[in-house]
mmCIF file of C-alpha atoms and ligand atoms in Angstrom:
data_model
loop_
_atom_site.group_PDB
_atom_site.id
_atom_site.type_symbol
_atom_site.label_atom_id
_atom_site.label_comp_id
_atom_site.label_asym_id
_atom_site.label_seq_id
_atom_site.Cartn_x
_atom_site.Cartn_y
_atom_site.Cartn_z
ATOM 1 C CA MET H 29 29.089 48.292 -95.944
ATOM 2 C CA GLU H 30 28.982 50.123 -92.388
ATOM 3 C CA ASN H 31 25.238 50.998 -90.976
ATOM 4 C CA ASN H 32 25.175 53.285 -88.626
ATOM 5 C CA GLN H 33 22.476 52.423 -87.190
ATOM 6 C CA TYR H 34 23.718 48.140 -86.490
ATOM 7 C CA PRO H 35 25.883 47.200 -83.182
ATOM 8 C CA THR H 36 29.531 46.561 -84.201
ATOM 9 C CA VAL H 37 29.685 42.982 -83.456
ATOM 10 C CA LEU H 38 33.545 41.644 -82.662
ATOM 11 C CA VAL H 39 33.667 37.616 -83.332
ATOM 12 C CA LEU H 40 37.056 36.352 -82.214
ATOM 13 C CA GLY H 41 37.973 32.409 -83.162
ATOM 14 C CA ALA H 42 36.475 32.938 -86.465
ATOM 15 C CA SER H 43 38.156 30.449 -88.325
ATOM 16 C CA GLY H 44 37.356 27.569 -85.195
ATOM 17 C CA THR H 45 34.591 25.049 -85.381
ATOM 18 C CA ILE H 46 32.045 28.126 -83.406
ATOM 19 C CA GLY H 47 33.269 30.705 -84.782
ATOM 20 C CA SER H 48 33.371 30.434 -88.387
ATOM 21 C CA GLN H 49 28.915 29.195 -87.946
ATOM 22 C CA VAL H 50 28.561 32.719 -85.710
ATOM 23 C CA VAL H 51 30.611 34.315 -88.735
ATOM 24 C CA LYS H 52 28.079 32.641 -91.162
ATOM 25 C CA ASP H 53 25.037 33.193 -88.634
ATOM 26 C CA LEU H 54 25.276 36.888 -88.440
ATOM 27 C CA GLU H 55 26.307 37.012 -92.160
ATOM 28 C CA GLY H 56 22.861 38.949 -93.330
ATOM 29 C CA LYS H 57 22.071 40.192 -90.190
ATOM 30 C CA ALA H 58 21.139 43.456 -88.408
ATOM 31 C CA VAL H 59 25.498 43.936 -87.306
ATOM 32 C CA ASN H 60 27.487 45.294 -88.958
ATOM 33 C CA LEU H 61 30.018 41.624 -88.880
ATOM 34 C CA ARG H 62 33.676 42.044 -87.483
ATOM 35 C CA ILE H 63 36.105 39.499 -87.398
ATOM 36 C CA THR H 64 39.740 39.366 -86.733
ATOM 37 C CA SER H 65 42.994 37.267 -87.143
ATOM 38 C CA ARG H 66 46.345 36.031 -86.116
ATOM 39 C CA LYS H 67 46.952 36.223 -89.807
ATOM 40 C CA GLN H 68 48.408 39.136 -91.362
ATOM 41 C CA GLN H 69 48.086 36.818 -95.029
ATOM 42 C CA GLU H 70 44.631 36.090 -93.822
ATOM 43 C CA VAL H 71 43.320 39.677 -92.765
ATOM 44 C CA GLU H 72 44.928 40.792 -96.087
ATOM 45 C CA GLN H 73 42.896 37.864 -98.016
ATOM 46 C CA LEU H 74 39.641 38.724 -96.359
ATOM 47 C CA THR H 75 39.710 42.635 -96.497
ATOM 48 C CA ARG H 76 40.037 42.367 -100.396
ATOM 49 C CA GLU H 77 37.216 40.332 -100.240
ATOM 50 C CA GLY H 78 35.459 43.234 -98.770
ATOM 51 C CA LYS H 79 35.096 41.738 -95.431
ATOM 52 C CA ASP H 80 35.679 43.979 -92.393
ATOM 53 C CA CYS H 81 38.634 41.878 -90.874
ATOM 54 C CA LYS H 82 41.662 43.268 -88.248
ATOM 55 C CA TYR H 83 44.515 41.590 -87.667
ATOM 56 C CA LEU H 84 44.434 40.127 -83.508
ATOM 57 C CA ASP H 85 46.622 37.605 -81.489
ATOM 58 C CA LEU H 86 44.981 36.704 -78.775
ATOM 59 C CA ASP H 87 48.953 36.342 -76.824
ATOM 60 C CA ASP H 88 49.659 40.133 -78.105
ATOM 61 C CA PRO H 89 47.395 42.179 -76.671
ATOM 62 C CA LYS H 90 49.180 45.557 -78.594
ATOM 63 C CA THR H 91 46.819 44.148 -81.686
ATOM 64 C CA PHE H 92 43.673 44.535 -79.519
ATOM 65 C CA ALA H 93 43.341 48.110 -79.665
ATOM 66 C CA LEU H 94 42.973 48.438 -83.261
ATOM 67 C CA ALA H 95 40.493 45.362 -83.993
ATOM 68 C CA LEU H 96 38.459 46.694 -80.608
ATOM 69 C CA ALA H 97 37.597 50.277 -81.700
ATOM 70 C CA GLY H 98 34.308 51.591 -82.263
ATOM 71 C CA VAL H 99 33.108 47.696 -81.215
ATOM 72 C CA ASP H 100 30.101 46.730 -79.334
ATOM 73 C CA ARG H 101 29.341 43.295 -78.884
ATOM 74 C CA VAL H 102 32.713 41.075 -78.781
ATOM 75 C CA PHE H 103 32.224 37.611 -78.877
ATOM 76 C CA LEU H 104 35.190 35.735 -76.849
ATOM 77 C CA LEU H 105 36.385 32.053 -77.497
ATOM 78 C CA THR H 106 39.379 30.837 -76.587
ATOM 79 C CA GLY H 107 41.041 28.063 -78.179
ATOM 80 C CA TYR H 108 42.187 24.693 -76.315
ATOM 81 C CA THR H 109 45.110 26.322 -74.432
ATOM 82 C CA VAL H 110 46.130 27.655 -70.726
ATOM 83 C CA ALA H 111 46.784 31.012 -72.365
ATOM 84 C CA MET H 112 42.839 31.410 -72.247
ATOM 85 C CA LEU H 113 43.563 32.926 -68.907
ATOM 86 C CA THR H 114 46.293 35.506 -69.499
ATOM 87 C CA GLN H 115 44.395 35.803 -73.441
ATOM 88 C CA SER H 116 40.478 37.090 -72.448
ATOM 89 C CA LYS H 117 42.071 39.229 -69.352
ATOM 90 C CA THR H 118 43.874 40.892 -71.370
ATOM 91 C CA LEU H 119 41.087 40.655 -74.029
ATOM 92 C CA VAL H 120 38.102 41.930 -71.286
ATOM 93 C CA ASP H 121 40.870 44.531 -69.981
ATOM 94 C CA ALA H 122 40.552 46.515 -73.887
ATOM 95 C CA ALA H 123 37.211 45.713 -74.250
ATOM 96 C CA LYS H 124 36.524 48.482 -71.327
ATOM 97 C CA LYS H 125 38.925 50.580 -72.426
ATOM 98 C CA ALA H 126 37.334 50.255 -75.735
ATOM 99 C CA GLY H 127 33.309 50.642 -74.652
ATOM 100 C CA VAL H 128 32.308 47.597 -75.772
ATOM 101 C CA SER H 129 28.975 46.902 -74.121
ATOM 102 C CA HIS H 130 28.591 43.452 -74.554
ATOM 103 C CA ILE H 131 30.875 40.535 -74.106
ATOM 104 C CA VAL H 132 28.847 36.631 -75.404
ATOM 105 C CA HIS H 133 32.231 34.139 -73.797
ATOM 106 C CA VAL H 134 31.837 30.146 -75.262
ATOM 107 C CA GLY H 135 32.826 28.337 -71.230
ATOM 108 C CA VAL H 136 32.242 25.220 -70.615
ATOM 109 C CA PHE H 137 29.080 23.098 -68.810
ATOM 110 C CA ALA H 138 30.439 23.038 -65.218
ATOM 111 C CA GLU H 139 28.778 23.213 -61.512
ATOM 112 C CA TRP H 140 30.122 26.075 -59.367
ATOM 113 C CA ASP H 141 32.423 23.984 -57.420
ATOM 114 C CA THR H 142 34.288 22.176 -60.096
ATOM 115 C CA THR H 143 37.437 20.335 -59.856
ATOM 116 C CA ASP H 144 38.947 20.106 -63.067
ATOM 117 C CA ALA H 145 41.278 22.753 -64.312
ATOM 118 C CA HIS H 146 40.360 23.656 -67.571
ATOM 119 C CA PHE H 147 36.928 24.492 -66.298
ATOM 120 C CA ALA H 148 38.100 26.538 -62.814
ATOM 121 C CA TRP H 149 40.161 28.163 -65.909
ATOM 122 C CA HIS H 150 37.017 29.242 -67.524
ATOM 123 C CA GLN H 151 34.816 30.473 -64.837
ATOM 124 C CA MET H 152 37.336 32.605 -63.090
ATOM 125 C CA ILE H 153 37.225 34.012 -66.746
ATOM 126 C CA GLU H 154 33.547 34.561 -65.903
ATOM 127 C CA LYS H 155 34.140 35.901 -62.877
ATOM 128 C CA TYR H 156 36.296 38.407 -64.817
ATOM 129 C CA ILE H 157 34.052 39.581 -67.189
ATOM 130 C CA GLU H 158 31.416 40.526 -64.399
ATOM 131 C CA ALA H 159 33.763 42.408 -62.223
ATOM 132 C CA SER H 160 34.923 44.482 -65.472
ATOM 133 C CA GLY H 161 31.411 46.354 -65.911
ATOM 134 C CA ILE H 162 30.632 45.187 -69.136
ATOM 135 C CA ALA H 163 27.055 43.181 -69.733
ATOM 136 C CA TRP H 164 28.227 40.236 -70.214
ATOM 137 C CA THR H 165 26.006 36.085 -72.440
ATOM 138 C CA HIS H 166 27.800 33.454 -70.260
ATOM 139 C CA LEU H 167 27.126 30.179 -72.674
ATOM 140 C CA HIS H 168 27.648 26.661 -70.785
ATOM 141 C CA PRO H 169 28.197 24.328 -73.692
ATOM 142 C CA ASN H 170 28.314 20.381 -72.656
ATOM 143 C CA MET H 171 30.492 17.733 -74.943
ATOM 144 C CA PHE H 172 30.435 19.279 -78.467
ATOM 145 C CA MET H 173 28.985 16.309 -80.605
ATOM 146 C CA GLU H 174 32.213 16.949 -83.198
ATOM 147 C CA ALA H 175 34.041 14.677 -80.370
ATOM 148 C CA ILE H 176 32.359 11.628 -82.108
ATOM 149 C CA THR H 177 33.670 12.677 -85.721
ATOM 150 C CA GLY H 178 36.972 13.715 -84.697
ATOM 151 C CA ALA H 179 39.265 12.789 -81.558
ATOM 152 C CA TYR H 180 36.284 9.704 -80.663
ATOM 153 C CA LEU H 181 36.173 8.261 -84.196
ATOM 154 C CA PRO H 182 35.294 4.804 -84.596
ATOM 155 C CA LYS H 183 38.086 2.681 -85.747
ATOM 156 C CA ASN H 184 37.688 -0.815 -86.601
ATOM 157 C CA PHE H 185 33.873 -1.150 -85.712
ATOM 158 C CA THR H 186 34.906 0.398 -82.651
ATOM 159 C CA TYR H 187 33.514 3.479 -80.667
ATOM 160 C CA THR H 188 36.890 3.497 -77.798
ATOM 161 C CA THR H 189 35.163 5.476 -74.498
ATOM 162 C CA TYR H 190 37.621 6.644 -71.317
ATOM 163 C CA TRP H 191 35.415 7.290 -68.729
ATOM 164 C CA GLU H 192 32.880 3.465 -67.955
ATOM 165 C CA ASP H 193 29.593 4.089 -67.853
ATOM 166 C CA ARG H 194 29.520 7.323 -67.171
ATOM 167 C CA ARG H 195 27.117 9.524 -69.551
ATOM 168 C CA VAL H 196 27.826 12.501 -71.146
ATOM 169 C CA GLY H 197 25.617 15.475 -72.388
ATOM 170 C CA TYR H 198 25.768 16.655 -75.843
ATOM 171 C CA ILE H 199 25.123 19.592 -77.691
ATOM 172 C CA ALA H 200 26.257 20.535 -81.575
ATOM 173 C CA SER H 201 28.277 22.790 -82.471
ATOM 174 C CA SER H 202 26.162 24.524 -84.840
ATOM 175 C CA ASP H 203 23.876 24.924 -82.339
ATOM 176 C CA ILE H 204 26.036 26.355 -80.150
ATOM 177 C CA ALA H 205 27.114 29.054 -82.271
ATOM 178 C CA ALA H 206 23.205 29.537 -83.329
ATOM 179 C CA VAL H 207 22.416 30.875 -79.958
ATOM 180 C CA ALA H 208 25.672 32.717 -79.410
ATOM 181 C CA ALA H 209 24.269 34.460 -83.002
ATOM 182 C CA LYS H 210 21.170 35.647 -82.312
ATOM 183 C CA VAL H 211 22.021 36.810 -78.561
ATOM 184 C CA LEU H 212 24.806 38.732 -80.260
ATOM 185 C CA VAL H 213 21.821 40.299 -82.590
ATOM 186 C CA ASP H 214 19.165 40.687 -79.921
ATOM 187 C CA GLY H 215 22.286 42.049 -77.771
ATOM 188 C CA PRO H 216 22.078 42.944 -73.762
ATOM 189 C CA GLN H 217 18.724 44.715 -73.672
ATOM 190 C CA ARG H 218 17.821 41.020 -73.952
ATOM 191 C CA HIS H 219 20.755 38.686 -72.769
ATOM 192 C CA ALA H 220 22.723 40.373 -70.311
ATOM 193 C CA GLY H 221 23.625 39.130 -67.250
ATOM 194 C CA LYS H 222 21.968 35.348 -68.929
ATOM 195 C CA ASP H 223 23.926 31.434 -68.622
ATOM 196 C CA TYR H 224 22.906 29.364 -71.480
ATOM 197 C CA TRP H 225 22.688 25.972 -70.582
ATOM 198 C CA LEU H 226 23.735 23.584 -73.994
ATOM 199 C CA SER H 227 23.394 20.308 -72.656
ATOM 200 C CA VAL H 228 20.520 18.335 -74.739
ATOM 201 C CA GLU H 229 20.611 14.521 -75.181
ATOM 202 C CA SER H 230 22.756 11.861 -72.264
ATOM 203 C CA HIS H 231 24.983 9.258 -72.799
ATOM 204 C CA ASN H 232 27.442 6.889 -72.167
ATOM 205 C CA GLY H 233 29.681 5.304 -74.588
ATOM 206 C CA LYS H 234 27.630 2.121 -74.944
ATOM 207 C CA GLU H 235 24.687 4.576 -75.672
ATOM 208 C CA ILE H 236 26.831 6.417 -78.469
ATOM 209 C CA ALA H 237 27.726 3.066 -80.573
ATOM 210 C CA GLN H 238 24.539 1.824 -80.460
ATOM 211 C CA LEU H 239 23.723 4.869 -81.917
ATOM 212 C CA ILE H 240 26.283 4.642 -84.322
ATOM 213 C CA SER H 241 25.000 1.249 -85.113
ATOM 214 C CA GLU H 242 21.539 1.814 -86.487
ATOM 215 C CA VAL H 243 22.206 5.025 -87.862
ATOM 216 C CA THR H 244 25.252 3.442 -89.984
ATOM 217 C CA GLY H 245 23.964 0.016 -90.098
ATOM 218 C CA LEU H 246 27.409 -1.427 -88.855
ATOM 219 C CA GLU H 247 27.825 -3.066 -85.681
ATOM 220 C CA ILE H 248 29.616 -0.682 -83.683
ATOM 221 C CA LYS H 249 31.110 -2.033 -80.491
ATOM 222 C CA CYS H 250 31.949 0.078 -77.480
ATOM 223 C CA GLU H 251 35.561 -0.926 -76.136
ATOM 224 C CA GLU H 252 36.012 0.753 -71.931
ATOM 225 C CA LYS H 253 39.573 1.847 -72.007
ATOM 226 C CA GLY H 254 40.812 2.948 -68.900
ATOM 227 C CA LEU H 255 42.902 6.100 -67.521
ATOM 228 C CA GLU H 256 46.108 4.458 -67.970
ATOM 229 C CA GLU H 257 45.266 4.088 -71.929
ATOM 230 C CA PHE H 258 44.143 7.591 -72.040
ATOM 231 C CA LYS H 259 47.615 9.091 -70.429
ATOM 232 C CA GLN H 260 48.943 7.563 -73.360
ATOM 233 C CA LEU H 261 46.023 8.901 -76.160
ATOM 234 C CA ILE H 262 47.544 12.673 -74.112
ATOM 235 C CA GLU H 263 51.697 11.835 -74.284
ATOM 236 C CA ALA H 264 51.097 11.489 -78.143
ATOM 237 C CA TRP H 265 48.505 14.571 -78.335
ATOM 238 C CA ILE H 266 51.161 16.727 -76.334
ATOM 239 C CA ALA H 267 53.839 14.863 -79.134
ATOM 240 C CA ASN H 268 51.516 16.272 -81.889
ATOM 241 C CA GLY H 269 52.262 20.159 -79.920
ATOM 242 C CA ALA H 270 48.842 19.785 -78.036
ATOM 243 C CA ASP H 271 49.544 22.497 -75.404
ATOM 244 C CA SER H 272 50.674 20.271 -72.099
ATOM 245 C CA TRP H 273 47.984 22.390 -69.361
ATOM 246 C CA TYR H 274 45.198 21.891 -71.268
ATOM 247 C CA ALA H 275 46.507 18.450 -71.797
ATOM 248 C CA SER H 276 46.935 17.661 -68.609
ATOM 249 C CA ALA H 277 43.566 18.543 -67.531
ATOM 250 C CA ASN H 278 41.969 16.768 -69.557
ATOM 251 C CA ILE H 279 43.605 13.486 -67.518
ATOM 252 C CA GLU H 280 41.899 15.351 -64.781
ATOM 253 C CA PHE H 281 38.795 15.522 -66.412
ATOM 254 C CA VAL H 282 38.536 11.802 -67.106
ATOM 255 C CA SER H 283 40.028 10.864 -63.523
ATOM 256 C CA GLN H 284 36.904 13.322 -61.510
ATOM 257 C CA MET H 285 34.281 11.437 -64.956
ATOM 258 C CA LEU H 286 35.444 8.005 -62.746
ATOM 259 C CA ASP H 287 35.737 8.808 -58.916
ATOM 260 C CA GLY H 288 32.003 11.321 -60.105
ATOM 261 C CA ARG H 289 32.960 14.642 -58.974
ATOM 262 C CA MET H 290 32.026 15.131 -62.788
ATOM 263 C CA SER H 291 28.530 13.527 -62.840
ATOM 264 C CA TYR H 292 27.093 16.879 -63.793
ATOM 265 C CA MET H 293 28.305 16.509 -67.194
ATOM 266 C CA SER H 294 25.050 14.255 -67.232
ATOM 267 C CA MET H 295 23.464 16.036 -67.243
ATOM 268 C CA VAL H 296 20.594 17.496 -69.838
ATOM 269 C CA GLN H 297 19.722 21.205 -69.868
ATOM 270 C CA ASN H 298 18.968 22.585 -72.451
ATOM 271 C CA ASP H 299 18.067 25.642 -73.410
ATOM 272 C CA ILE H 300 17.671 26.222 -76.936
ATOM 273 C CA PRO H 301 14.447 26.398 -77.900
ATOM 274 C CA TYR H 302 13.574 29.101 -75.327
ATOM 275 C CA ILE H 303 16.930 31.083 -77.172
ATOM 276 C CA LEU H 304 15.776 29.822 -80.933
ATOM 277 C CA GLY H 305 12.718 28.542 -80.667
ATOM 278 C CA ARG H 306 12.774 25.180 -82.372
ATOM 279 C CA PRO H 307 14.489 22.130 -81.077
ATOM 280 C CA ALA H 308 18.115 21.225 -80.944
ATOM 281 C CA LYS H 309 19.864 18.723 -83.046
ATOM 282 C CA THR H 310 19.980 15.988 -81.349
ATOM 283 C CA VAL H 311 22.498 13.578 -82.094
ATOM 284 C CA ARG H 312 20.957 10.698 -84.424
ATOM 285 C CA GLU H 313 20.654 13.828 -86.169
ATOM 286 C CA TYR H 314 23.827 14.762 -86.564
ATOM 287 C CA LEU H 315 25.307 11.060 -87.200
ATOM 288 C CA MET H 316 23.631 11.473 -89.877
ATOM 289 C CA GLU H 317 24.519 14.520 -91.458
ATOM 290 C CA HIS H 318 28.077 12.397 -90.573
ATOM 291 C CA LYS H 319 26.825 8.740 -91.755
ATOM 292 C CA ASP H 320 29.757 8.735 -95.191
ATOM 293 C CA VAL H 321 32.237 9.556 -92.445
ATOM 294 C CA LEU H 322 31.619 7.271 -89.742
ATOM 295 C CA ILE H 323 31.352 4.310 -91.880
ATOM 296 C CA SER H 324 34.624 5.320 -93.066
ATOM 297 C CA SER H 325 36.434 5.237 -90.247
ATOM 298 C CA ALA H 326 34.716 2.864 -88.879
ATOM 299 C CA ASN H 327 36.262 0.472 -91.381
ATOM 300 C CA GLN H 328 39.468 1.764 -91.421
ATOM 301 C CA LYS H 329 41.948 -0.164 -89.103
ATOM 302 C CA ALA H 330 42.482 1.006 -85.911
HETATM 303 N N1 NAP A 26 35.038 20.860 -77.545
HETATM 304 C C1 NAP A 26 34.620 20.526 -76.362
HETATM 305 O O1 NAP A 26 33.818 19.707 -76.341
HETATM 306 C C2 NAP A 26 34.388 22.124 -75.431
HETATM 307 C C3 NAP A 26 32.987 22.098 -75.248
HETATM 308 C C4 NAP A 26 32.792 22.989 -74.182
HETATM 309 C C5 NAP A 26 33.148 23.924 -74.377
HETATM 310 N N2 NAP A 26 34.768 24.378 -75.002
HETATM 311 C C6 NAP A 26 35.236 25.336 -75.243
HETATM 312 O O2 NAP A 26 35.459 25.745 -77.145
HETATM 313 C C7 NAP A 26 36.403 26.579 -77.145
HETATM 314 C C8 NAP A 26 36.564 26.155 -77.909
HETATM 315 O O3 NAP A 26 36.122 26.233 -79.450
HETATM 316 P P1 NAP A 26 36.072 25.819 -81.101
HETATM 317 O O4 NAP A 26 36.088 24.040 -80.988
HETATM 318 O O5 NAP A 26 35.315 26.312 -81.525
HETATM 319 O O6 NAP A 26 37.779 26.589 -81.047
HETATM 320 P P2 NAP A 26 38.853 25.681 -81.970
HETATM 321 O O7 NAP A 26 38.395 25.209 -83.666
HETATM 322 O O8 NAP A 26 40.170 25.250 -81.710
HETATM 323 O O9 NAP A 26 39.202 27.058 -83.048
HETATM 324 C C9 NAP A 26 39.745 28.216 -82.159
HETATM 325 C C10 NAP A 26 39.389 29.620 -82.645
HETATM 326 O O10 NAP A 26 40.490 30.158 -81.806
HETATM 327 C C11 NAP A 26 41.812 31.121 -82.626
HETATM 328 N N3 NAP A 26 42.750 31.500 -82.115
HETATM 329 C C12 NAP A 26 43.306 31.047 -81.095
HETATM 330 N N4 NAP A 26 44.358 30.396 -80.565
HETATM 331 C C13 NAP A 26 44.285 32.217 -80.579
HETATM 332 C C14 NAP A 26 45.580 33.376 -80.747
HETATM 333 N N5 NAP A 26 46.631 33.464 -80.170
HETATM 334 N N6 NAP A 26 45.161 34.630 -81.236
HETATM 335 C C15 NAP A 26 43.475 34.619 -82.017
HETATM 336 N N7 NAP A 26 43.033 33.493 -81.785
HETATM 337 C C16 NAP A 26 43.734 32.397 -81.768
HETATM 338 C C17 NAP A 26 41.973 30.142 -83.582
HETATM 339 O O11 NAP A 26 42.552 30.582 -84.869
HETATM 340 P P3 NAP A 26 43.828 29.984 -85.816
HETATM 341 O O12 NAP A 26 42.938 29.401 -86.986
HETATM 342 O O13 NAP A 26 44.494 30.927 -85.791
HETATM 343 O O14 NAP A 26 44.137 28.733 -85.378
HETATM 344 C C18 NAP A 26 40.313 29.816 -83.913
HETATM 345 O O15 NAP A 26 39.967 30.318 -85.150
HETATM 346 C C19 NAP A 26 37.351 26.729 -76.008
HETATM 347 O O16 NAP A 26 36.923 27.487 -74.940
HETATM 348 C C20 NAP A 26 37.345 24.888 -75.358
HETATM 349 O O17 NAP A 26 36.782 24.909 -73.905
HETATM 350 C C21 NAP A 26 34.738 22.909 -76.245
#
């Protein structure tokens, strides 16, 4: 039931890693929660369940107006494709027309003069949001801890890294979601014009392998592969349907990790305690939560 005293919050990407957790964190809070899906069947199912769910396809701006009508605050998240540029531009335009008063955007952890393509796309989106005149809060997560249990899940007692001994800062997606939810509930009065940096702990491949070993009780070694092997991995991702622009940007990411231009990725800048009043999840805690999947995968051949 809609409460007139509460702001209406629209969550994009509600079926994804971060968005699904933002939705959970917002349930029962002092907001009218609206979610979207680009699957008509899902919209119908969620509506039957009593949720406020609207059809919205980020690739089809014609679908924006109905989803944005009456919305006060937007959680803007796009997926892993270069289409994020047009999607975000058109969504911000529509949000302006709909009278949205606050956009909370998920970007990346980057220096202002980054030369990585995907990171640069996010920065251009941030500037576009700022130029819209709508109050904004930019979230800057470093690498999701989910990468360790996803793309880089250890196999055959081996954790593989492609950026030699370089360190990367990590953040749990649940903490990104918790920050987003808190900002969306508190609103622009408290969080407008703020950049929140989400990089909790910094590790290289050897240190991650060591942590996995300690948590699982298995002996996990670290294998350092190079750029050429990473390119093969990317070719496989593209063959499996990944966006080729985004996938190629990943090759650039590894090149720039190796030549030092992305050394800022190793930084720890942890705004979680300021926003949430509690410590962030550590990598060890995250690995403990995923101990079973790590053990079962490590025991499998590559
Ligand atoms: N992974 C990392 O380490 C990392 C680090 C920093 C920043 N990020 C940023 O995090 C963001 C991705 O977050 P995530 O991992 O939560 O993403 P995700 O799990 O891939 O979820 C993407 C969400 O976007 C929705 N979506 C995709 N295309 C859409 C379209 N055309 N119309 C409507 N909805 C659409 C998907 O819906 P469907 O269910 O319909 O597909 C899904 O709900 C990216 O901006 C990325 O740059 C990632």
